[in-house]
XYZ file of C-alpha atoms in Angstrom:
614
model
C 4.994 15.497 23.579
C 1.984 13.121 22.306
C -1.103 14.431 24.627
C -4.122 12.982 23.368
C -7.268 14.631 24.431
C -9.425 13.989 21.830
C -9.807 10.336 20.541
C -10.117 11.329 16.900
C -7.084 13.050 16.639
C -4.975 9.128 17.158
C -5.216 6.481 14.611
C -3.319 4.253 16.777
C -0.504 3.522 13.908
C 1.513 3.143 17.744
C 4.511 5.328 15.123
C 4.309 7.644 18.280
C 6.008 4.661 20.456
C 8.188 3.027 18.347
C 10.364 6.593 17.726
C 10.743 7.193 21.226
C 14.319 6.365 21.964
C 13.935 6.497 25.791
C 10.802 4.547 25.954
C 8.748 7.036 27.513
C 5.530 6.094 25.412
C 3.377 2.699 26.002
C -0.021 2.077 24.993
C -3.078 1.272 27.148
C -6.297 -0.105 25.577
C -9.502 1.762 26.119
C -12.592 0.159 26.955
C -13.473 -0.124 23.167
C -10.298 -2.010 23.171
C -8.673 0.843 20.549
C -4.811 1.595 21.718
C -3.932 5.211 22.704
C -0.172 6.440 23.969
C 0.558 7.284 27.206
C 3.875 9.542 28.074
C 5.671 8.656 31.302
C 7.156 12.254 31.979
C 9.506 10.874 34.322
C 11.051 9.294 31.427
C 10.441 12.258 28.537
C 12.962 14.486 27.640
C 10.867 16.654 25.293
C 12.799 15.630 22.152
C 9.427 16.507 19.979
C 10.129 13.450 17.809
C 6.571 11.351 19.174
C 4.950 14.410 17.118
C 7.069 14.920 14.488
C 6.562 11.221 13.318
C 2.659 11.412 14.031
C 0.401 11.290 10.657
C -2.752 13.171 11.906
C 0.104 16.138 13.380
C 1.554 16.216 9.906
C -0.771 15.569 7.152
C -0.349 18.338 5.364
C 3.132 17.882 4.887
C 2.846 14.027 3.785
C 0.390 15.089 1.188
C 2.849 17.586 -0.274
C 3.643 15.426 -3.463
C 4.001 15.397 -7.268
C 1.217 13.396 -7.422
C -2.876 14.557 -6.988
C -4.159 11.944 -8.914
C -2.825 8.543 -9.756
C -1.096 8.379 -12.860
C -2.559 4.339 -13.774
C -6.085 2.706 -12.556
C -5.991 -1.270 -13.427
C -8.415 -4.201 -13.105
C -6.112 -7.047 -12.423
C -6.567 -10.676 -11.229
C -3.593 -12.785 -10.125
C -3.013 -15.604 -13.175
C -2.267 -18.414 -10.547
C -6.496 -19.395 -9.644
C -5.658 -20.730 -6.331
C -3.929 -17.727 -5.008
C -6.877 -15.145 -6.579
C -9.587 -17.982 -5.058
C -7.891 -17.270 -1.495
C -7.431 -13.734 -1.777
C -10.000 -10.937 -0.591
C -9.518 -9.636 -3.875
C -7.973 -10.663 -7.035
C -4.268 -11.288 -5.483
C -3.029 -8.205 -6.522
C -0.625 -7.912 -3.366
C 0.257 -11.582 -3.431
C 1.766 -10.695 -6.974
C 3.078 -7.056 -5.608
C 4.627 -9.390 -2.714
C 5.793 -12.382 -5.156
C 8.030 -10.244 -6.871
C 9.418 -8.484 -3.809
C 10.320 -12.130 -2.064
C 12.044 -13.154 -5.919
C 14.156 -9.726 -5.225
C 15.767 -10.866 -2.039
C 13.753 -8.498 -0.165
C 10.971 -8.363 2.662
C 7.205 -8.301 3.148
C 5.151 -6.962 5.563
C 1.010 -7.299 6.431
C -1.039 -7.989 8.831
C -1.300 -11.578 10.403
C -3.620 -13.253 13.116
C -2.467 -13.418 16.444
C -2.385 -16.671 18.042
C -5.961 -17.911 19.272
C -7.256 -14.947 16.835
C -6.851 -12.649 20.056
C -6.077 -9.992 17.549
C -4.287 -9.324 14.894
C -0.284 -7.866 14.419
C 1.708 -6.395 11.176
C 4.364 -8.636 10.489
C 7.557 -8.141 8.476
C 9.285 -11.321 6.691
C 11.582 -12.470 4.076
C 10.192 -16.626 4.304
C 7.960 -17.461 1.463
C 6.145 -19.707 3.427
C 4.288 -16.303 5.284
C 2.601 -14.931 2.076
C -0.276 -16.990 3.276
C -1.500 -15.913 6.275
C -0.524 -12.479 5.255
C -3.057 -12.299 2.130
C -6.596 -11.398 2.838
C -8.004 -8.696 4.524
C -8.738 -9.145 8.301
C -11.226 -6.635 9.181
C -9.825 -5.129 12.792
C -7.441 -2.904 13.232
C -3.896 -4.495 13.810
C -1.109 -3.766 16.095
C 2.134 -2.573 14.807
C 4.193 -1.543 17.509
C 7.725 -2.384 16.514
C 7.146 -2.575 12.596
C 8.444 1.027 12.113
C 11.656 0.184 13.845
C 11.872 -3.012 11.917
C 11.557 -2.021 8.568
C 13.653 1.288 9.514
C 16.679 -1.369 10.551
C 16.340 -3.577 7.020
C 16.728 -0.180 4.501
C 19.248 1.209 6.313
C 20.938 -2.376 5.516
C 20.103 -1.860 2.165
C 17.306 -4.302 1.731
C 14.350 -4.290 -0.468
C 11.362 -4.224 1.507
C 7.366 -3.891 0.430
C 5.557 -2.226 3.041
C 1.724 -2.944 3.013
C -1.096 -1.471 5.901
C -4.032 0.811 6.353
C -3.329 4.484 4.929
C -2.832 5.504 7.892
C 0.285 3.031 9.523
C 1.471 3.625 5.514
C 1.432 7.838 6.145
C 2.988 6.890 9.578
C 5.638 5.025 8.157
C 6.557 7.527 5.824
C 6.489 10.222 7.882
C 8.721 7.971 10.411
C 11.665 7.309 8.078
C 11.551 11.299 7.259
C 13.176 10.478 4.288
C 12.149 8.210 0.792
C 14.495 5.048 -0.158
C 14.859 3.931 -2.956
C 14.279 0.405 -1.618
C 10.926 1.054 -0.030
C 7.866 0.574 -1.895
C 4.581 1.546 0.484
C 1.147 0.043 -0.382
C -1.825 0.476 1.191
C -5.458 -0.082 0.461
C -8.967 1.976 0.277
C -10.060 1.555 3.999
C -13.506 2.311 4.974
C -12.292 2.016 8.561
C -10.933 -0.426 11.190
C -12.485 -2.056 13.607
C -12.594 -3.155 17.589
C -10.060 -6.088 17.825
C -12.191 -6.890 21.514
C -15.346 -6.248 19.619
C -13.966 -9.179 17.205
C -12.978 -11.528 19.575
C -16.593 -11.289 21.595
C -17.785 -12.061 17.849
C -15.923 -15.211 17.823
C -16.657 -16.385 21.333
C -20.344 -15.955 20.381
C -19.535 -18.518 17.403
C -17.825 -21.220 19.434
C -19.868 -21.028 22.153
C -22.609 -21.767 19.474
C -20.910 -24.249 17.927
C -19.183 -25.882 20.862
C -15.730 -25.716 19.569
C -12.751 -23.529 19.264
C -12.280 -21.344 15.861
C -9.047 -22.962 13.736
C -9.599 -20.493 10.299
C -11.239 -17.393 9.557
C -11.552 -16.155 6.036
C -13.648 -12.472 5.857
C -14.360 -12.657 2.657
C -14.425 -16.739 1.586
C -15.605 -17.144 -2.115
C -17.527 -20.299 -2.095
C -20.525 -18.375 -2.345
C -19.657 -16.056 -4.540
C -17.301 -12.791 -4.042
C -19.905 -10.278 -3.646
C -21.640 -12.419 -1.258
C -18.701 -10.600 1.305
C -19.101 -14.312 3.305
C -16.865 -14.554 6.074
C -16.353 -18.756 7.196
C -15.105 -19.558 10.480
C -14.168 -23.095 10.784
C -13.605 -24.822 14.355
C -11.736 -27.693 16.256
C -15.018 -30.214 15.716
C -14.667 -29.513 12.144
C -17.867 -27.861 11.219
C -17.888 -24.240 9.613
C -20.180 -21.362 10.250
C -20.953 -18.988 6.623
C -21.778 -15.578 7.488
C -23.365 -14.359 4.211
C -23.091 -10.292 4.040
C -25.369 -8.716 6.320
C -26.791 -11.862 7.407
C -23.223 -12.063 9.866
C -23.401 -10.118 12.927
C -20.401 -8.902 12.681
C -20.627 -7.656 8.755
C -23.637 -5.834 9.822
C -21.963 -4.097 12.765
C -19.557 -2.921 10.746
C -21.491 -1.848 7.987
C -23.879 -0.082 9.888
C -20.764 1.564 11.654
C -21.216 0.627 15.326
C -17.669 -0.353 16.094
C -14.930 1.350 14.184
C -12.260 3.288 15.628
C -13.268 7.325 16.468
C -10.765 8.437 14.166
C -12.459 6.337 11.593
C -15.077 8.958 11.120
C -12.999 12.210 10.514
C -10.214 9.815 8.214
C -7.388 12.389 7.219
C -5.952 9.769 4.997
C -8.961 10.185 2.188
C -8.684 11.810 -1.439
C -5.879 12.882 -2.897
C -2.838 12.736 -3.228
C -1.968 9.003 -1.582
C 1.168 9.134 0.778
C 1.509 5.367 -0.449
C 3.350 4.781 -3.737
C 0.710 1.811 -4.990
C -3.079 1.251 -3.669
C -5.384 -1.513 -3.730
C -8.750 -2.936 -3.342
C -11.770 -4.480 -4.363
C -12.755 -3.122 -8.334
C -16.435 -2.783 -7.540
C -18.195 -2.840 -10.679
C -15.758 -4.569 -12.644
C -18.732 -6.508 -14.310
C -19.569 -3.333 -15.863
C -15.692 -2.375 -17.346
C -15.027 -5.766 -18.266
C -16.488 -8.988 -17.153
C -13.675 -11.547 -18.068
C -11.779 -10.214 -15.192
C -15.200 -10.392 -13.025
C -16.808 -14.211 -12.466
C -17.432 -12.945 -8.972
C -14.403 -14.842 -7.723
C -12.406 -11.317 -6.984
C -10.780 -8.117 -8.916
C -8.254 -6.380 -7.836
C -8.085 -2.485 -8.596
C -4.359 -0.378 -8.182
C -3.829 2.826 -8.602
C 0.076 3.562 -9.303
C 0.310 7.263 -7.191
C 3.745 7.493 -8.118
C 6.973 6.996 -10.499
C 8.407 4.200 -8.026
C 4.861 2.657 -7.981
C 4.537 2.541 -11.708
C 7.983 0.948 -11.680
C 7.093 -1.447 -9.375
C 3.999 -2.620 -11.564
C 5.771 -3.417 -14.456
C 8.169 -5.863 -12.625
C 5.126 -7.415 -10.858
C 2.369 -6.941 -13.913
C 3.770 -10.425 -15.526
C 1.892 -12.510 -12.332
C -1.434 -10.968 -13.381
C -3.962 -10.328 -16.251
C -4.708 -6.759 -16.348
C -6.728 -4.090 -17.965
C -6.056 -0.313 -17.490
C -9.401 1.394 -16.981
C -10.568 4.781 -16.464
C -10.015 6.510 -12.900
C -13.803 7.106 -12.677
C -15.033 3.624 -13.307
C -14.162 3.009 -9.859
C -15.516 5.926 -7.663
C -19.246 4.712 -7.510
C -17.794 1.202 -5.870
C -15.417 2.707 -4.028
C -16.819 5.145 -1.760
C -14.508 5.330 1.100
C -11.598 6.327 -1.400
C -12.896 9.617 -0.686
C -15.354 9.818 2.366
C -15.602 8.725 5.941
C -17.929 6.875 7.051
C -20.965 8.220 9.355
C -21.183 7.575 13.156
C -23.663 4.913 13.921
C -26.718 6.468 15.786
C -26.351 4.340 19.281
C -25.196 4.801 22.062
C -21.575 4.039 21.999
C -20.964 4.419 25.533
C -23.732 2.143 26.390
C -22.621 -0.578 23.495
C -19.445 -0.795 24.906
C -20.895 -1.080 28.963
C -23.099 -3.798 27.586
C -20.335 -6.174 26.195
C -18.691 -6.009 29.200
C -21.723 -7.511 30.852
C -23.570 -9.611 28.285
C -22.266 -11.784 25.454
C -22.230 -10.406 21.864
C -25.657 -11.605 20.526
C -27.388 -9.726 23.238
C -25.874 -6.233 21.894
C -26.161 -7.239 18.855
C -30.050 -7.726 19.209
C -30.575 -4.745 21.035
C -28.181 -2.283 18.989
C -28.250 -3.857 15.086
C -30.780 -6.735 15.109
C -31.364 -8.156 12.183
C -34.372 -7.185 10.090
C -36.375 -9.096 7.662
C -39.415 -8.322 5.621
C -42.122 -10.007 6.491
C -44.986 -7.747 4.175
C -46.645 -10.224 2.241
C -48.095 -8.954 -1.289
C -51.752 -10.356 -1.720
C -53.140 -10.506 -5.793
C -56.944 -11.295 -5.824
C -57.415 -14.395 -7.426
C -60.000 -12.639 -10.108
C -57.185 -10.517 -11.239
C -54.658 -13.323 -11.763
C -57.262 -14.878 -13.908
C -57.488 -11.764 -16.439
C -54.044 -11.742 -16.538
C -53.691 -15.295 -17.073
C -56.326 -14.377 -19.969
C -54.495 -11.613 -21.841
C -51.511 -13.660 -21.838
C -53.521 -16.661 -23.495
C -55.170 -13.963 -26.481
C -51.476 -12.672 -26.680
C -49.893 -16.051 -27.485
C -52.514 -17.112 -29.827
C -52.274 -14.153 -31.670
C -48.142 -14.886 -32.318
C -49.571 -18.462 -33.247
C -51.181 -17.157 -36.446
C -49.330 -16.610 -39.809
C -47.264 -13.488 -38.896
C -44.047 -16.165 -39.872
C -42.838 -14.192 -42.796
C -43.396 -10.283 -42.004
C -41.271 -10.961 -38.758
C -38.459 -12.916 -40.300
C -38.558 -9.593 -42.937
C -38.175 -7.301 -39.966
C -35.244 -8.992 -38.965
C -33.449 -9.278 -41.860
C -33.339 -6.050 -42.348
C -32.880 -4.957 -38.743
C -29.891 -6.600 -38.459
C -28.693 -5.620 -41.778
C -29.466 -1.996 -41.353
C -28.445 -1.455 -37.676
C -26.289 1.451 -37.023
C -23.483 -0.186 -36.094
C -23.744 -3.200 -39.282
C -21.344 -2.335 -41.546
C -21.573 -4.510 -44.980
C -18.896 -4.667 -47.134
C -20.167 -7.157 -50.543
C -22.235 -9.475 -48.328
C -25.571 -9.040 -46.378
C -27.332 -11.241 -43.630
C -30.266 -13.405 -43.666
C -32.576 -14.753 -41.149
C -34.851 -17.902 -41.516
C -37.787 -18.951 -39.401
C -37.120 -19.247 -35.720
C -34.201 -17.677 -35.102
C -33.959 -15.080 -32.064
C -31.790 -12.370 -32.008
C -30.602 -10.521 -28.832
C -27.994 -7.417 -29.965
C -27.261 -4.622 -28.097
C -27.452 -1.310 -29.705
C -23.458 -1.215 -28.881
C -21.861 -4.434 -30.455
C -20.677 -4.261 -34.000
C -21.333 -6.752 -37.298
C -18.977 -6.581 -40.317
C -20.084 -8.493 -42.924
C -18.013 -9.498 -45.621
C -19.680 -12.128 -47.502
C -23.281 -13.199 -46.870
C -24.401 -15.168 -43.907
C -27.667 -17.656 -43.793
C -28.901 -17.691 -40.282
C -30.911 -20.415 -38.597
C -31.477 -22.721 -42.395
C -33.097 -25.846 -41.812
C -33.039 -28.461 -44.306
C -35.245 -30.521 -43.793
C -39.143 -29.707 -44.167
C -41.390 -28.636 -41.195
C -38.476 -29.261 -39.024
C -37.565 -25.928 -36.660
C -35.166 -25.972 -34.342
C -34.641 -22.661 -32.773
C -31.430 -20.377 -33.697
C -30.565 -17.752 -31.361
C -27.299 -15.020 -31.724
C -26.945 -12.836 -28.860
C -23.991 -10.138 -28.453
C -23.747 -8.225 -25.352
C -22.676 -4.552 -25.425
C -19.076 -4.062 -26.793
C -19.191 -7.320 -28.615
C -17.954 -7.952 -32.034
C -19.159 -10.260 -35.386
C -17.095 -10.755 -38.355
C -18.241 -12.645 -41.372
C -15.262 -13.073 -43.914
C -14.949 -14.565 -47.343
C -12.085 -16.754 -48.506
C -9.797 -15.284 -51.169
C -9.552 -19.659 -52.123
C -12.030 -21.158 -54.615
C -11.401 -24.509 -52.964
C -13.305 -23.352 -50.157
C -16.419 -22.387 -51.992
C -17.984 -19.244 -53.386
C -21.477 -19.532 -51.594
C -22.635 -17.738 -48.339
C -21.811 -18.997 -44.848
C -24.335 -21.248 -43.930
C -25.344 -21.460 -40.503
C -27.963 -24.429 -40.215
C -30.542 -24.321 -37.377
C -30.405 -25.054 -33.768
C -27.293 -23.158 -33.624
C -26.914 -20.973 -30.271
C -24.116 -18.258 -30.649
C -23.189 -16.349 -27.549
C -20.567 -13.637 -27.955
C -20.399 -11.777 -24.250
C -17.497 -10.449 -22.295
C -16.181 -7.782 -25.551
C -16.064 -10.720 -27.597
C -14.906 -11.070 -30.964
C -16.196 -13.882 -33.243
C -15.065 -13.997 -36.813
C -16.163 -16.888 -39.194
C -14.483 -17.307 -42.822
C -16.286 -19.059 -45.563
C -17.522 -22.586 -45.006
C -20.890 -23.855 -43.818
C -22.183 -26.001 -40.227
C -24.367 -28.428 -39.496
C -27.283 -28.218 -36.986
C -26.847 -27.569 -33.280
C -23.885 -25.598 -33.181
C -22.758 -23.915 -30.073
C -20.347 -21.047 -29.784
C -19.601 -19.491 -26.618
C -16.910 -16.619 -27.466
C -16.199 -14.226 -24.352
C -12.680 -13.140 -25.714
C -11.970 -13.965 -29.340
C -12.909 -16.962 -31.241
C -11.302 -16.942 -34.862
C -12.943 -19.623 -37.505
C -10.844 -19.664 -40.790
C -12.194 -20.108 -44.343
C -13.433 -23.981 -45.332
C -14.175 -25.225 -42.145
C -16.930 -27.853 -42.244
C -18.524 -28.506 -38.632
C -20.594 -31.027 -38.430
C -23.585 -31.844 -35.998
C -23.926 -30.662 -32.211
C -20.476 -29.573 -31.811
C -19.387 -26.815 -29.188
C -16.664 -24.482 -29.888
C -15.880 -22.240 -26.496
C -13.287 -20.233 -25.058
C -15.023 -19.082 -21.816
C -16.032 -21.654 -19.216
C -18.873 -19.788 -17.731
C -19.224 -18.336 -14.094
C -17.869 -21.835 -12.877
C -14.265 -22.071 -12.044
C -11.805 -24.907 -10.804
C -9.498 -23.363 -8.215
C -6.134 -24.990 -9.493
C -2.792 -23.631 -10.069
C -3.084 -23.926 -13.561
C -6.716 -23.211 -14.474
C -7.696 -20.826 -17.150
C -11.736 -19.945 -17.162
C -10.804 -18.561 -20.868
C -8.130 -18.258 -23.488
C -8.603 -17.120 -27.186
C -9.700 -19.498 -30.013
C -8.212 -20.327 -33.417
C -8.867 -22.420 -36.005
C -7.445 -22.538 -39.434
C -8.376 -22.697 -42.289
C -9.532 -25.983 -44.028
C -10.543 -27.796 -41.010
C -13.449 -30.591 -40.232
C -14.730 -30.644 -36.991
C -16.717 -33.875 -36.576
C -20.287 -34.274 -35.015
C -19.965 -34.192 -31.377
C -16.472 -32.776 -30.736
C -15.577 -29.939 -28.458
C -12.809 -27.408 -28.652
C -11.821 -25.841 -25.598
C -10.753 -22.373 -24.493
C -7.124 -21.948 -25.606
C -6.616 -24.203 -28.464
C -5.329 -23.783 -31.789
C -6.440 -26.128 -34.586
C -3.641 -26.100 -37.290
C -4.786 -25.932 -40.846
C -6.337 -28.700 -42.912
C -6.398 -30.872 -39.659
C -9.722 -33.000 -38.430
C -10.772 -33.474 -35.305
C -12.780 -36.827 -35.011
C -16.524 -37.280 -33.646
C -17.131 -36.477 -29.949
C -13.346 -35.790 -29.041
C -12.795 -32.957 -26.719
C -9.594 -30.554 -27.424
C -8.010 -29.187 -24.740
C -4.169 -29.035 -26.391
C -3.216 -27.211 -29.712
C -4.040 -29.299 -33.007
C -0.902 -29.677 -35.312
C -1.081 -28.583 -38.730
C -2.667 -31.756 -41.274
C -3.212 -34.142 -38.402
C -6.141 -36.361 -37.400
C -7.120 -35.903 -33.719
C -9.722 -37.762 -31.248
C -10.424 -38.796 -27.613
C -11.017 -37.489 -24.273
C -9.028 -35.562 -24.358
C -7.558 -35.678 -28.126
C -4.527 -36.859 -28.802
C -2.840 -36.990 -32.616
C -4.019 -40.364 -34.521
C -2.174 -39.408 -37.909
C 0.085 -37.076 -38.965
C 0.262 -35.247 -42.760
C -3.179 -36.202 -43.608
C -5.377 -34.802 -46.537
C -9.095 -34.581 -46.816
C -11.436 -32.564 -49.186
């Protein structure tokens, strides 16, 4: 029978009680309000099966697979904003769970307990639930009965997705004792769960400050950014409290690893293999694999650990934009994939006396106050002022008539940089324009380019190009006469951005001052286009997103050949301008441009149809 004597050796996945036919085992809450089984031997008939079912008893045999490393790592965000906006992540298992509920099956998670008293895993079929079970709640939950529950639905032959900390997941495998076919297990990389009574103190500190009973909790709400790890709580009286990373209490408890569960920090459900047949979490360092899929709104990272998990991807992958990535990308942000987290150095008996006797900001001053820097750096003024001097001698030096010799060096920098390859056309820089390449991105050029030209005498604005690493620049020549047979002409004040692994590629055809191109995924100009003055061709929207069902931050570029883009207009991220069409002055494009068509407004709609210009 189940004989705890050592409080590491029990996650509290409560798989122990749920197998026990006669009822023998219930749980009683320990002073750190963690759940451990109890056997009434009255009622025990030493059938074995509380330790045959028990993860921790039988981890070696659960991670006896096929499988030591995953066979897939992916960066994914769900396509629908709103759900990726409310998600801890990127919505990853809203779109694993989507595509369960669209399959007639059932969904399980974690959910809030009424009054937030706790929190309980939860099984349903009703679409409805998906939203209080997304996002990560940050205690550990109860799951007595879920074993017996999901046990019930696949022996009735229904679908179900199964989705909990790596350890229920292990205990619900090793439960079953057998794999259906109709069972797909996810879990997620769990640094380690936390004192439900510990959480609740937490909150009762919060409405006692703010006078008012909590309504919503979201750990990890995005209005301040994702990596900001802000958790809101928002009460009856209807103000809301931010707790911005270690800033919250109870963030800083956790991370500083007063309060987890003991079994927390000797996890047997690290490394590899994963008893669970799909994993998620949080890609840290996404913005260094691929920042389209960052914006610091939420990325999702799955690992498929098995044939049935890979399976279930590609039924599910259609709800998300995705990227497969390299397995080791993710280990530096994702620690606790692999290691347990170290025992705070306090006294855990002593924490856990004190919040029985004083509210939660008194332990939390005594045993993780919050510390701020208050060193002050002092400068003597007499040093500022040589500074301040050396700075004045260097920028009256760059005043003198160093014009020329510089706009040399660049030319040929960027003509002769190891990754410029030029193919019957070469690059040329005028005064004033700024260059910002890193050694990584790539220039083809196919016919030659005339950076940062300003016609008119003694005017300069200022033309910049910058390409981030992995970034791409094609210049291309049309095969057409009608288009011209002179360089691409790129007047001054132009500002071209190309971030993200973009890919910008310009045919033949010449601007006019003050262009703007943002280009984050790919932005394709054809041959003959004529731009006029200050107009903004995008398809990236910036950090800024709207959360809305059916908002895209950025969408590929295309515009065909022979087009006129009047002064002022904007095209938007996702449009297409047909060929030979002209988009008036100051209109903004937000739909796809017909072939030979006049468009303008706010947004552009089609004025005339078949139209011809030259």
């Amino acid at each position: 029978m189940i004989n705890i004597q050592n409080k590491v050796e029990c996650c509290g996945c409560n798989a122990c009680g749920d197998i026990c036919a006669h009822k023998a085992i219930t749980f009683k809450t320990d002073i750190e309000g963690f759940w451990y089984p109890e056997v009434n031997k009255d009622l025990c008939t030493n059938c074995g099966l509380c330790e045959k079912v028990c993860p921790i008893i039988n981890i070696k045999d659960l991670k006896k697979n096929d499988y030591p490393k995953p066979s897939h790592t992916i960066a994914a965000v769900h396509k629908n904003m709103r759900v990726r906006w409310n998600s801890t992540s990127g919505g990853a298992y809203t779109a694993l769970a989507e595509t369960m509920l669209e399959k007639g099956g059932y969904i399980s998670g974690a959910i809030y307990n009424e009054g937030f008293t706790g929190v309980h895993n939860y099984v349903t079929n009703n679409p409805e639930d998906l939203e209080k079970l997304r996002s990560s709640k940050y205690l550990q939950s109860n799951a007595q009965g879920l074993f017996i529950r999901i046990n019930e639905l696949l022996k009735k032959g229904e679908k179900v997705l199964a989705c909990g900390t790596p350890c229920q997941m292990a205990a619900l495998r090793s439960s079953l004792r057998k794999d259906f076919e109709n069972l797909i297990i996810v879990d997620f990389i769990c640094r380690g769960v936390n004192s439900p009574k510990v959480y609740r103190a937490y909150l009762d500190s919060l409405e006692k400050k703010y006078g008012s009973k909590v309504v919503y909790v979201k750990a990890k709400n995005k209005e301040l950014g994702w990596r900001n790890l802000t958790r809101k709580v928002t009460f009856e009286n209807g103000q809301s409290y931010y707790g911005v990373f270690m800033d919250d209490d109870f963030r800083r408890g956790y991370h500083t690893n007063v309060f987890c569960r003991p079994s927390c920090y000797e996890c047997q459900f690290k490394e590899f293999p994963r008893i669970s047949d799909i994993t998620i979490a949080d890609y840290w360092g996404i913005e260094k694999v691929d920042k389209n899929l960052d914006m610091n709104i939420g990325t999702s990272m799955i690992l498929l650990n098995s044939d049935k998990g890979a399976a279930y991807f590609e039924q599910a992958k259609e709800k998300l934009e995705y990227k497969e990535t390299s397995f080791e990308s993710i280990l530096g942000g994702n620690i606790a994939l692999r290691k347990s987290i170290e025992p705070a150095k306090i006294d855990r008996v002593a924490f856990f006396k004190d919040l029985d006797n004083y509210d939660f900001n008194y332990v939390t001053n005594k045993y993780f106050p919050l510390k701020r820097s208050t060193k002050l750096i002092f400068v003597p003024r007499v040093i500022v002022r040589k500074c301040l001097g050396l700075i004045k001698q260097l920028l009256l030096k760059l005043k003198s008539k160093i014009l020329h010799p510089s706009t040399i060096l660049k030319t040929y920098y960027i003509n002769h940089r190891i990754n410029t390859i030029r193919e019957g056309g070469n690059i040329y820089i005028e005064p004033n324009t700024v260059l910002d390449i890193h050694s990584s991105a790539k220039i083809n050029v196919y016919k030659d380019l005339i950076l940062g030209r300003s016609e008119i005498k003694g005017l300069h604005y200022h033309t910049a190009l910058k390409m981030e690493a992995g970034t791409e620049l094609n210049i291309h020549g049309g095969p057409l006469t009608r288009y011209g047979n002179g360089p691409y002409l790129l007047r001054s004040g132009a500002c071209i951005e190309i971030v993200h692994n973009g890919k910008l590629t310009i045919g033949q055809g010449a601007c006019n001052v003050n262009l703007t191109i943002m280009c984050a995924k790919e932005i394709t100009i054809g041959n003959g286009v004529r731009i006029g003055r200050n107009v903004s061709i995008r398809d990236y929207n910036g950090v800024h997103v709207i959360v809305s069902d059916t908002y895209k931050n950025y969408a590929p570029v295309n515009i065909g050949d022979h087009c006129w883009l009047c002064t002022g207009c904007t095209i938007m991220p996702g449009v297409s301008v047909g060929e030979g069409s002209v988009v008036a002055a100051n209109a903004v494009v937000t739909k796809d441009v017909p072939p030979h068509s006049l468009v303008a407004g706010s947004p552009a709609k089609v004025i005339k149809n078949n139209i011809e210009w030259y």
